[in-house]
Amino acid sequence: MNKKLVLVVDDEQIVLEMLEDTLTDNGYLVEKSSNGIDTLSKIKHLHPDVVLLDNRMPELSGMEVLKFIKQTGDDIPVILMTAYSSTDVTIQAMKLGAYNYIVKPFKLNDLLAIIEKATNREHSDIATVKTSPAQNEPEKSLIGQSLKMQEIYKIIGRVVDTNVTVLIQGESGTGKELVARAIHDNSNRLNYPYIKINCAAIPENLLETELFGYEKGAFTGAETRKLGKFEIANKGTIFLDEIGEMKPSIQAKILRVLQEKEYERVGSNETKKVDVRIVAATNQDLRKEVEEGRFREDLFYRLNVVSIFVPPLRERTEDIPELIASIIEKSNNKWNKKVQGVTQEAIQKLQKYRWPGNVRELQNVCERMVLMSTGQVITVEDLPFNILNGEKGIDFGAYTGHKSLKGILEDVEQQIILKALEENNWNRTITANQLDISRRTLYEKIKQFGFEE
């Protein structure tokens, strides 16, 4: 059996030698290069089976080398290595056609597994989408370097410049809308509209006209023609949030848009064509909804061409320090504060908390701490009592002197509402009835405590 040739590219000699020894011991042939120009020459003459490419190098960066490789039409799998990864870098690497992406320091066994898969790949495994400049606004960017977030960035990079429908799944507050926005902002639809529709927030009798528009005289009060969101979003992206709440009659019309790329305004017989990418999101188990007859099976499979699961914050606690730093920076700018950071003890408390409201709850907590802070560093004493108390019961005595009665009562109210929402699978109507408050009051409390995305 012929040995596979791996071209290892890094400007650090010690890294080259370490990788050469590891790969040789595992049965690979190895060729080394320390700069981008030499790398392009060796690819042309040696035709390696895999290129292991460092991103940060003199003369040509790894990203530039990757771009040159893919512009030649070469389908050699390229594995990009870097000491630090950002959302934009990862997405851009996958858009350019990188086979995979690994962040230093990495486990050699992880790298060997990627190389083995790359050398035994099928041709169709390679991402070959075309490139377009990413222009994410910082406040709309995904944040996190955990392995689960890295996998999300890779999927985004592979699908952004295709037209496949994407279904984003995850608990409330995890950042599903940020994923949808990242897909749009990194796609070739960037210069066209991005429109979000919250399917749960609009009554059924209004959702159809909101999506598809209506003609003058279509119903009482329709005094002028109104364009629907699909028409406005033409050539862009429409994000259907909480699609699991959509009624069957509307589901059928969405299915038609996906299958036939057409629809009619309410009150019109004129069929209109539309070119729009649909990204949908849900915090429900849509397969279960299909089994129980509440969601169309054919629509589910049309939506679920590519599925992205956004993990709850409790499953990526290593991202919490970076998230906090970003929130503090934005909060300082918003309120002209000068908070410089959070003590390690406070960080550890924040990482141990289960975050039922996920990233949105973290944002709410951090913004409040920055706003109420009197010093430059947030300490344990600044944390809400429910985070200090963790999973234990309420112990008011432990927090006497730390905050006002009003503040403690707000924290208790927050816990009670979260617990009720979780027990009722985030069904607002049932939760409001259980708490003996109006649905409107519940929505206001959800917004106040930052539990909505």
Tab-separated table of C-alpha atoms in Angstrom:
chain	number	residue	atom	x	y	z
A	1	MET	CA	0.000	0.000	0.000
A	2	ASN	CA	1.422	3.388	-1.009
A	3	LYS	CA	2.207	5.796	1.792
A	4	LYS	CA	0.397	9.122	1.739
A	5	LEU	CA	2.435	12.315	1.374
A	6	VAL	CA	1.718	15.147	3.811
A	7	LEU	CA	3.131	18.616	3.121
A	8	VAL	CA	3.641	20.345	6.492
A	9	VAL	CA	3.878	24.144	6.365
A	10	ASP	CA	4.934	26.222	9.395
A	11	ASP	CA	7.453	29.004	9.955
A	12	GLU	CA	8.568	27.517	13.293
A	13	GLN	CA	11.274	24.870	12.855
A	14	ILE	CA	10.474	23.131	16.138
A	15	VAL	CA	6.860	22.649	15.041
A	16	LEU	CA	7.950	21.278	11.659
A	17	GLU	CA	10.257	18.741	13.288
A	18	MET	CA	7.688	17.653	15.863
A	19	LEU	CA	5.001	17.132	13.219
A	20	GLU	CA	7.451	15.354	10.903
A	21	ASP	CA	8.386	12.868	13.650
A	22	THR	CA	4.756	12.227	14.569
A	23	LEU	CA	3.572	11.729	11.002
A	24	THR	CA	6.551	9.554	10.044
A	25	ASP	CA	5.960	7.336	13.087
A	26	ASN	CA	2.372	6.914	11.913
A	27	GLY	CA	3.260	5.758	8.418
A	28	TYR	CA	3.156	8.980	6.390
A	29	LEU	CA	5.702	10.468	4.024
A	30	VAL	CA	6.471	14.064	5.000
A	31	GLU	CA	7.684	17.114	3.073
A	32	LYS	CA	8.303	20.377	4.952
A	33	SER	CA	7.995	24.032	4.004
A	34	SER	CA	8.475	27.204	6.047
A	35	ASN	CA	6.819	29.828	3.827
A	36	GLY	CA	3.899	30.284	1.465
A	37	ILE	CA	5.818	30.794	-1.799
A	38	ASP	CA	7.861	27.609	-1.336
A	39	THR	CA	4.643	25.797	-0.438
A	40	LEU	CA	2.936	26.691	-3.722
A	41	SER	CA	5.970	25.467	-5.646
A	42	LYS	CA	6.059	22.147	-3.785
A	43	ILE	CA	2.337	21.584	-4.269
A	44	LYS	CA	2.791	22.051	-8.019
A	45	HIS	CA	5.681	19.594	-8.270
A	46	LEU	CA	4.989	17.053	-5.498
A	47	HIS	CA	1.177	16.781	-5.559
A	48	PRO	CA	0.842	15.918	-1.847
A	49	ASP	CA	-2.174	14.012	-0.550
A	50	VAL	CA	-2.747	16.489	2.287
A	51	VAL	CA	-1.451	19.970	3.141
A	52	LEU	CA	-1.100	20.839	6.828
A	53	LEU	CA	-0.910	24.628	6.731
A	54	ASP	CA	-0.140	27.185	9.443
A	55	ASN	CA	-2.167	30.375	9.051
A	56	ARG	CA	0.249	32.988	10.364
A	57	MET	CA	3.428	33.040	8.247
A	58	PRO	CA	5.707	35.627	6.588
A	59	GLU	CA	5.247	36.652	2.921
A	60	LEU	CA	1.985	34.773	2.365
A	61	SER	CA	-0.458	33.863	5.123
A	62	GLY	CA	-1.977	30.420	5.275
A	63	MET	CA	-5.303	31.892	4.179
A	64	GLU	CA	-3.663	33.424	1.085
A	65	VAL	CA	-1.959	30.127	0.253
A	66	LEU	CA	-5.281	28.322	0.636
A	67	LYS	CA	-6.913	30.817	-1.718
A	68	PHE	CA	-4.206	30.298	-4.358
A	69	ILE	CA	-4.555	26.514	-4.083
A	70	LYS	CA	-8.309	26.587	-4.602
A	71	GLN	CA	-8.109	29.129	-7.441
A	72	THR	CA	-6.058	26.608	-9.414
A	73	GLY	CA	-8.888	24.105	-9.094
A	74	ASP	CA	-6.730	21.741	-7.034
A	75	ASP	CA	-8.802	19.586	-4.685
A	76	ILE	CA	-5.956	18.718	-2.295
A	77	PRO	CA	-7.424	18.713	1.229
A	78	VAL	CA	-5.943	21.572	3.246
A	79	ILE	CA	-5.995	21.508	7.042
A	80	LEU	CA	-5.437	24.978	8.477
A	81	MET	CA	-3.612	25.413	11.800
A	82	THR	CA	-3.673	28.579	13.878
A	83	ALA	CA	-2.786	29.688	17.392
A	84	TYR	CA	-6.041	31.624	17.714
A	85	SER	CA	-9.386	31.284	16.023
A	86	SER	CA	-12.141	33.822	15.518
A	87	THR	CA	-15.585	33.346	14.046
A	88	ASP	CA	-14.707	35.228	10.867
A	89	VAL	CA	-11.400	33.392	10.337
A	90	THR	CA	-12.986	29.969	10.743
A	91	ILE	CA	-15.940	30.743	8.479
A	92	GLN	CA	-13.685	32.306	5.850
A	93	ALA	CA	-11.327	29.309	5.905
A	94	MET	CA	-14.187	26.903	5.278
A	95	LYS	CA	-15.604	29.162	2.557
A	96	LEU	CA	-12.246	29.173	0.805
A	97	GLY	CA	-12.357	25.388	0.764
A	98	ALA	CA	-10.327	24.249	3.759
A	99	TYR	CA	-10.939	20.588	4.525
A	100	ASN	CA	-10.740	21.272	8.230
A	101	TYR	CA	-9.448	23.703	10.808
A	102	ILE	CA	-7.565	23.015	14.037
A	103	VAL	CA	-6.563	25.415	16.802
A	104	LYS	CA	-3.145	25.283	18.502
A	105	PRO	CA	-2.321	23.788	20.911
A	106	PHE	CA	-4.019	20.618	19.718
A	107	LYS	CA	-3.808	16.960	20.635
A	108	LEU	CA	-1.729	15.011	18.140
A	109	ASN	CA	-4.300	12.209	18.113
A	110	ASP	CA	-6.964	14.713	17.045
A	111	LEU	CA	-4.751	15.923	14.197
A	112	LEU	CA	-3.950	12.367	13.100
A	113	ALA	CA	-7.662	11.540	12.996
A	114	ILE	CA	-8.333	14.539	10.734
A	115	ILE	CA	-5.420	13.653	8.426
A	116	GLU	CA	-6.528	10.018	8.195
A	117	LYS	CA	-10.044	11.063	7.272
A	118	ALA	CA	-8.704	13.550	4.709
A	119	THR	CA	-6.490	10.977	2.991
A	120	ASN	CA	-9.385	8.511	2.756
A	121	ARG	CA	-11.977	11.084	1.781
A	122	GLU	CA	-14.462	10.957	-1.004
A	123	HIS	CA	-14.105	13.737	-3.556
A	124	SER	CA	-17.480	15.166	-2.559
A	125	ASP	CA	-16.313	15.738	1.011
A	126	ILE	CA	-14.313	18.790	0.003
A	127	ALA	CA	-15.931	22.175	0.496
A	128	THR	CA	-15.538	24.189	-2.705
A	129	VAL	CA	-17.831	27.152	-2.207
A	130	LYS	CA	-16.806	30.461	-3.731
A	131	THR	CA	-15.691	33.389	-1.632
A	132	SER	CA	-17.169	36.759	-0.832
A	133	PRO	CA	-15.992	39.233	1.803
A	134	ALA	CA	-17.406	38.786	5.293
A	135	GLN	CA	-18.609	42.014	6.797
A	136	ASN	CA	-19.959	41.010	10.191
A	137	GLU	CA	-20.707	43.843	12.562
A	138	PRO	CA	-19.035	43.104	15.923
A	139	GLU	CA	-22.277	43.224	17.901
A	140	LYS	CA	-23.788	40.620	15.574
A	141	SER	CA	-20.862	38.199	15.688
A	142	LEU	CA	-20.858	34.777	17.267
A	143	ILE	CA	-18.392	34.449	20.134
A	144	GLY	CA	-16.663	31.356	21.488
A	145	GLN	CA	-13.653	29.129	20.864
A	146	SER	CA	-15.073	25.895	22.315
A	147	LEU	CA	-15.047	22.814	20.109
A	148	LYS	CA	-18.841	22.930	19.800
A	149	MET	CA	-18.743	26.506	18.529
A	150	GLN	CA	-15.869	25.699	16.159
A	151	GLU	CA	-18.015	22.988	14.597
A	152	ILE	CA	-20.794	25.533	14.053
A	153	TYR	CA	-18.376	27.932	12.335
A	154	LYS	CA	-17.230	25.134	10.036
A	155	ILE	CA	-20.784	24.257	9.011
A	156	ILE	CA	-21.573	27.931	8.375
A	157	GLY	CA	-18.476	28.270	6.220
A	158	ARG	CA	-19.465	25.276	4.115
A	159	VAL	CA	-23.057	26.337	3.466
A	160	VAL	CA	-23.023	30.147	3.250
A	161	ASP	CA	-22.655	30.435	-0.505
A	162	THR	CA	-24.998	27.605	-1.352
A	163	ASN	CA	-28.769	28.027	-1.339
A	164	VAL	CA	-29.584	25.118	0.969
A	165	THR	CA	-32.172	25.649	3.670
A	166	VAL	CA	-30.762	25.609	7.201
A	167	LEU	CA	-32.605	24.585	10.375
A	168	ILE	CA	-31.059	25.976	13.565
A	169	GLN	CA	-32.009	24.157	16.752
A	170	GLY	CA	-31.295	24.924	20.384
A	171	GLU	CA	-32.718	26.218	23.629
A	172	SER	CA	-34.040	29.749	23.987
A	173	GLY	CA	-31.289	32.304	24.444
A	174	THR	CA	-28.473	30.257	22.918
A	175	GLY	CA	-27.928	32.626	19.999
A	176	LYS	CA	-29.779	30.969	17.129
A	177	GLU	CA	-30.464	34.319	15.488
A	178	LEU	CA	-26.730	35.126	15.535
A	179	VAL	CA	-26.115	31.919	13.580
A	180	ALA	CA	-28.762	32.930	11.033
A	181	ARG	CA	-27.230	36.384	10.761
A	182	ALA	CA	-23.743	34.914	10.295
A	183	ILE	CA	-25.022	32.755	7.434
A	184	HIS	CA	-26.469	35.821	5.714
A	185	ASP	CA	-23.550	38.169	6.425
A	186	ASN	CA	-20.997	35.720	5.025
A	187	SER	CA	-23.032	34.752	1.952
A	188	ASN	CA	-23.340	36.152	-1.554
A	189	ARG	CA	-26.753	37.494	-0.468
A	190	LEU	CA	-25.054	39.937	1.920
A	191	ASN	CA	-26.007	43.061	-0.043
A	192	TYR	CA	-29.685	42.090	-0.102
A	193	PRO	CA	-32.220	42.185	2.760
A	194	TYR	CA	-32.057	40.054	5.886
A	195	ILE	CA	-35.501	39.887	7.485
A	196	LYS	CA	-36.481	38.174	10.723
A	197	ILE	CA	-39.997	36.964	11.484
A	198	ASN	CA	-40.888	35.650	14.944
A	199	CYS	CA	-43.610	33.129	14.153
A	200	ALA	CA	-44.699	32.913	17.806
A	201	ALA	CA	-45.109	36.647	18.302
A	202	ILE	CA	-47.517	37.263	15.403
A	203	PRO	CA	-51.136	36.019	15.626
A	204	GLU	CA	-52.065	33.337	13.089
A	205	ASN	CA	-54.547	35.582	11.276
A	206	LEU	CA	-51.840	38.208	10.729
A	207	LEU	CA	-48.851	35.970	9.990
A	208	GLU	CA	-49.998	35.098	6.459
A	209	THR	CA	-50.381	38.743	5.437
A	210	GLU	CA	-47.084	39.606	7.148
A	211	LEU	CA	-45.248	36.953	5.149
A	212	PHE	CA	-46.996	37.208	1.785
A	213	GLY	CA	-48.621	40.652	1.765
A	214	TYR	CA	-52.111	41.524	0.577
A	215	GLU	CA	-53.970	43.427	-2.131
A	216	LYS	CA	-56.128	46.483	-1.603
A	217	GLY	CA	-59.615	45.362	-0.586
A	218	ALA	CA	-58.494	41.840	0.352
A	219	PHE	CA	-60.281	42.234	3.683
A	220	THR	CA	-61.903	44.928	5.805
A	221	GLY	CA	-59.321	47.595	6.533
A	222	ALA	CA	-57.028	46.692	3.628
A	223	GLU	CA	-57.104	50.164	2.125
A	224	THR	CA	-53.794	49.871	0.267
A	225	ARG	CA	-51.627	47.090	-1.098
A	226	LYS	CA	-49.003	45.785	1.324
A	227	LEU	CA	-45.822	43.939	0.350
A	228	GLY	CA	-45.048	40.796	2.320
A	229	LYS	CA	-41.712	39.944	3.900
A	230	PHE	CA	-40.907	37.378	1.211
A	231	GLU	CA	-41.291	40.014	-1.484
A	232	ILE	CA	-39.212	42.529	0.478
A	233	ALA	CA	-36.507	39.920	1.162
A	234	ASN	CA	-36.169	38.925	-2.505
A	235	LYS	CA	-32.573	37.811	-3.288
A	236	GLY	CA	-31.802	38.009	0.425
A	237	THR	CA	-32.457	35.868	3.483
A	238	ILE	CA	-35.598	35.413	5.559
A	239	PHE	CA	-35.189	34.053	9.086
A	240	LEU	CA	-38.242	32.244	10.433
A	241	ASP	CA	-37.714	32.157	14.185
A	242	GLU	CA	-39.745	29.781	16.371
A	243	ILE	CA	-41.093	28.041	13.277
A	244	GLY	CA	-42.442	25.239	15.461
A	245	GLU	CA	-45.205	27.645	16.529
A	246	MET	CA	-46.426	28.075	12.941
A	247	LYS	CA	-49.921	26.758	12.213
A	248	PRO	CA	-50.465	24.058	9.530
A	249	SER	CA	-52.225	26.422	7.107
A	250	ILE	CA	-49.153	28.676	6.976
A	251	GLN	CA	-46.802	25.679	6.915
A	252	ALA	CA	-48.356	24.622	3.603
A	253	LYS	CA	-47.619	28.015	2.055
A	254	ILE	CA	-44.001	27.962	3.294
A	255	LEU	CA	-43.624	24.501	1.764
A	256	ARG	CA	-44.792	25.880	-1.584
A	257	VAL	CA	-42.206	28.668	-1.415
A	258	LEU	CA	-39.485	26.083	-0.756
A	259	GLN	CA	-40.633	23.712	-3.500
A	260	GLU	CA	-41.905	26.015	-6.223
A	261	LYS	CA	-40.309	29.376	-5.311
A	262	GLU	CA	-43.715	31.033	-5.646
A	263	TYR	CA	-46.692	32.401	-3.684
A	264	GLU	CA	-49.699	34.731	-3.988
A	265	ARG	CA	-50.523	37.815	-1.981
A	266	VAL	CA	-53.696	37.519	0.094
A	267	GLY	CA	-56.605	38.611	-2.105
A	268	SER	CA	-54.729	38.021	-5.377
A	269	ASN	CA	-54.660	35.253	-7.980
A	270	GLU	CA	-51.370	36.467	-9.444
A	271	THR	CA	-48.539	34.045	-8.772
A	272	LYS	CA	-45.299	35.751	-7.829
A	273	LYS	CA	-41.836	34.208	-8.050
A	274	VAL	CA	-39.324	34.731	-5.270
A	275	ASP	CA	-35.591	34.105	-4.858
A	276	VAL	CA	-34.939	33.980	-1.141
A	277	ARG	CA	-32.973	31.788	1.216
A	278	ILE	CA	-34.943	30.449	4.173
A	279	VAL	CA	-33.215	29.905	7.503
A	280	ALA	CA	-35.472	28.595	10.270
A	281	ALA	CA	-34.993	28.159	14.004
A	282	THR	CA	-36.777	26.355	16.795
A	283	ASN	CA	-36.351	25.478	20.450
A	284	GLN	CA	-38.750	22.556	20.034
A	285	ASP	CA	-38.182	18.949	19.018
A	286	LEU	CA	-39.650	19.169	15.514
A	287	ARG	CA	-39.415	15.402	14.984
A	288	LYS	CA	-41.703	14.938	17.973
A	289	GLU	CA	-44.000	17.673	16.634
A	290	VAL	CA	-44.160	15.757	13.329
A	291	GLU	CA	-44.956	12.475	15.111
A	292	GLU	CA	-47.764	14.146	17.042
A	293	GLY	CA	-49.233	15.733	13.914
A	294	ARG	CA	-48.540	19.361	14.758
A	295	PHE	CA	-45.862	19.938	12.131
A	296	ARG	CA	-45.849	18.827	8.503
A	297	GLU	CA	-43.397	16.029	7.815
A	298	ASP	CA	-42.705	17.202	4.251
A	299	LEU	CA	-41.932	20.729	5.468
A	300	PHE	CA	-39.661	19.387	8.199
A	301	TYR	CA	-37.511	17.543	5.666
A	302	ARG	CA	-37.451	20.570	3.356
A	303	LEU	CA	-36.234	22.756	6.213
A	304	ASN	CA	-33.801	20.232	7.647
A	305	VAL	CA	-31.440	20.031	4.655
A	306	VAL	CA	-28.618	21.254	6.898
A	307	SER	CA	-29.110	21.235	10.650
A	308	ILE	CA	-27.104	23.306	13.130
A	309	PHE	CA	-27.465	22.650	16.846
A	310	VAL	CA	-26.490	25.573	19.069
A	311	PRO	CA	-25.403	24.182	22.452
A	312	PRO	CA	-26.691	25.597	25.738
A	313	LEU	CA	-24.217	27.777	27.613
A	314	ARG	CA	-23.829	25.159	30.371
A	315	GLU	CA	-22.242	22.869	27.751
A	316	ARG	CA	-19.630	25.426	26.671
A	317	THR	CA	-18.668	27.154	29.900
A	318	GLU	CA	-15.110	27.634	28.606
A	319	ASP	CA	-16.563	30.380	26.380
A	320	ILE	CA	-17.947	32.360	29.326
A	321	PRO	CA	-14.813	34.513	29.974
A	322	GLU	CA	-14.695	35.623	26.319
A	323	LEU	CA	-18.427	36.321	26.282
A	324	ILE	CA	-18.157	38.352	29.483
A	325	ALA	CA	-15.247	40.391	28.119
A	326	SER	CA	-17.252	41.238	24.995
A	327	ILE	CA	-20.375	42.190	26.972
A	328	ILE	CA	-18.371	44.360	29.378
A	329	GLU	CA	-16.696	46.206	26.506
A	330	LYS	CA	-20.042	46.973	24.859
A	331	SER	CA	-21.626	47.935	28.190
A	332	ASN	CA	-18.748	50.295	29.004
A	333	ASN	CA	-19.267	52.050	25.681
A	334	LYS	CA	-23.035	52.142	26.145
A	335	TRP	CA	-23.016	53.657	29.633
A	336	ASN	CA	-19.610	55.346	29.702
A	337	LYS	CA	-18.381	52.988	32.434
A	338	LYS	CA	-14.791	51.868	33.051
A	339	VAL	CA	-15.116	48.278	34.249
A	340	GLN	CA	-11.866	46.488	33.406
A	341	GLY	CA	-12.793	42.923	34.171
A	342	VAL	CA	-14.065	40.247	36.525
A	343	THR	CA	-12.170	38.492	39.317
A	344	GLN	CA	-11.249	34.843	38.795
A	345	GLU	CA	-13.414	33.835	41.758
A	346	ALA	CA	-16.426	35.527	40.174
A	347	ILE	CA	-15.674	33.885	36.808
A	348	GLN	CA	-15.646	30.472	38.480
A	349	LYS	CA	-19.030	31.162	40.082
A	350	LEU	CA	-20.425	32.242	36.722
A	351	GLN	CA	-19.094	29.070	35.086
A	352	LYS	CA	-20.699	26.834	37.720
A	353	TYR	CA	-24.145	28.381	37.270
A	354	ARG	CA	-26.398	26.434	34.872
A	355	TRP	CA	-27.669	29.441	32.861
A	356	PRO	CA	-31.234	28.319	32.046
A	357	GLY	CA	-31.616	31.501	29.972
A	358	ASN	CA	-28.288	30.800	28.234
A	359	VAL	CA	-26.243	33.579	26.575
A	360	ARG	CA	-29.099	36.078	26.707
A	361	GLU	CA	-29.317	35.632	30.464
A	362	LEU	CA	-25.533	36.037	30.774
A	363	GLN	CA	-25.751	39.255	28.785
A	364	ASN	CA	-28.528	40.548	31.021
A	365	VAL	CA	-26.570	39.710	34.197
A	366	CYS	CA	-23.312	41.250	32.941
A	367	GLU	CA	-24.973	44.437	31.685
A	368	ARG	CA	-26.673	44.872	35.031
A	369	MET	CA	-23.406	44.310	36.951
A	370	VAL	CA	-21.580	46.857	34.790
A	371	LEU	CA	-24.378	49.386	35.155
A	372	MET	CA	-24.526	49.000	38.943
A	373	SER	CA	-20.767	48.745	39.505
A	374	THR	CA	-18.965	51.391	41.530
A	375	GLY	CA	-15.439	50.097	40.918
A	376	GLN	CA	-13.338	48.952	37.987
A	377	VAL	CA	-13.482	45.228	38.765
A	378	ILE	CA	-16.556	43.039	39.223
A	379	THR	CA	-16.211	40.761	42.250
A	380	VAL	CA	-18.223	37.933	43.789
A	381	GLU	CA	-20.123	40.503	45.856
A	382	ASP	CA	-21.519	41.979	42.624
A	383	LEU	CA	-23.082	38.697	41.459
A	384	PRO	CA	-26.855	38.090	41.702
A	385	PHE	CA	-27.779	35.882	44.640
A	386	ASN	CA	-29.150	33.062	42.455
A	387	ILE	CA	-25.717	32.683	40.842
A	388	LEU	CA	-23.976	32.838	44.221
A	389	ASN	CA	-26.395	30.254	45.565
A	390	GLY	CA	-26.055	27.919	42.598
A	391	GLU	CA	-28.500	25.017	42.713
A	392	LYS	CA	-29.286	25.438	46.430
A	393	GLY	CA	-32.479	26.813	47.898
A	394	ILE	CA	-32.951	30.498	48.632
A	395	ASP	CA	-30.959	31.666	51.661
A	396	PHE	CA	-31.779	35.324	52.213
A	397	GLY	CA	-29.525	35.642	55.240
A	398	ALA	CA	-26.433	34.876	53.188
A	399	TYR	CA	-26.990	37.991	51.068
A	400	THR	CA	-27.950	40.572	53.662
A	401	GLY	CA	-26.049	43.755	52.906
A	402	HIS	CA	-25.110	42.724	49.381
A	403	LYS	CA	-28.125	44.335	47.736
A	404	SER	CA	-31.454	45.977	48.437
A	405	LEU	CA	-34.685	44.140	49.168
A	406	LYS	CA	-35.938	45.197	45.731
A	407	GLY	CA	-32.896	43.619	44.097
A	408	ILE	CA	-33.307	40.366	46.025
A	409	LEU	CA	-37.015	40.176	45.170
A	410	GLU	CA	-36.236	40.733	41.486
A	411	ASP	CA	-33.786	37.826	41.621
A	412	VAL	CA	-36.397	35.603	43.285
A	413	GLU	CA	-38.973	36.593	40.656
A	414	GLN	CA	-36.456	35.798	37.921
A	415	GLN	CA	-35.841	32.314	39.364
A	416	ILE	CA	-39.549	31.538	39.726
A	417	ILE	CA	-40.368	32.602	36.164
A	418	LEU	CA	-37.432	30.645	34.722
A	419	LYS	CA	-38.402	27.526	36.671
A	420	ALA	CA	-42.013	27.763	35.476
A	421	LEU	CA	-40.942	28.290	31.853
A	422	GLU	CA	-38.633	25.272	31.992
A	423	GLU	CA	-41.306	23.064	33.593
A	424	ASN	CA	-43.728	24.022	30.808
A	425	ASN	CA	-41.205	23.634	27.975
A	426	TRP	CA	-41.286	27.421	27.436
A	427	ASN	CA	-44.990	27.441	26.601
A	428	ARG	CA	-45.889	31.049	27.431
A	429	THR	CA	-49.652	30.546	27.705
A	430	ILE	CA	-49.447	27.641	30.159
A	431	THR	CA	-46.733	29.406	32.167
A	432	ALA	CA	-48.760	32.617	32.439
A	433	ASN	CA	-51.815	30.664	33.617
A	434	GLN	CA	-49.740	28.746	36.160
A	435	LEU	CA	-48.245	31.962	37.568
A	436	ASP	CA	-51.659	33.681	37.466
A	437	ILE	CA	-50.363	36.582	35.385
A	438	SER	CA	-51.343	37.819	31.939
A	439	ARG	CA	-49.473	36.599	28.853
A	440	ARG	CA	-48.461	40.214	28.199
A	441	THR	CA	-46.961	40.534	31.691
A	442	LEU	CA	-45.039	37.299	31.159
A	443	TYR	CA	-43.615	38.571	27.847
A	444	GLU	CA	-42.569	41.796	29.593
A	445	LYS	CA	-40.826	39.823	32.355
A	446	ILE	CA	-39.102	37.575	29.812
A	447	LYS	CA	-37.809	40.679	28.042
A	448	GLN	CA	-36.848	42.370	31.344
A	449	PHE	CA	-34.784	39.416	32.515
A	450	GLY	CA	-33.247	38.794	29.086
A	451	PHE	CA	-34.572	35.302	28.464
A	452	GLU	CA	-35.520	35.943	24.820
A	453	GLU	CA	-33.037	35.832	21.924
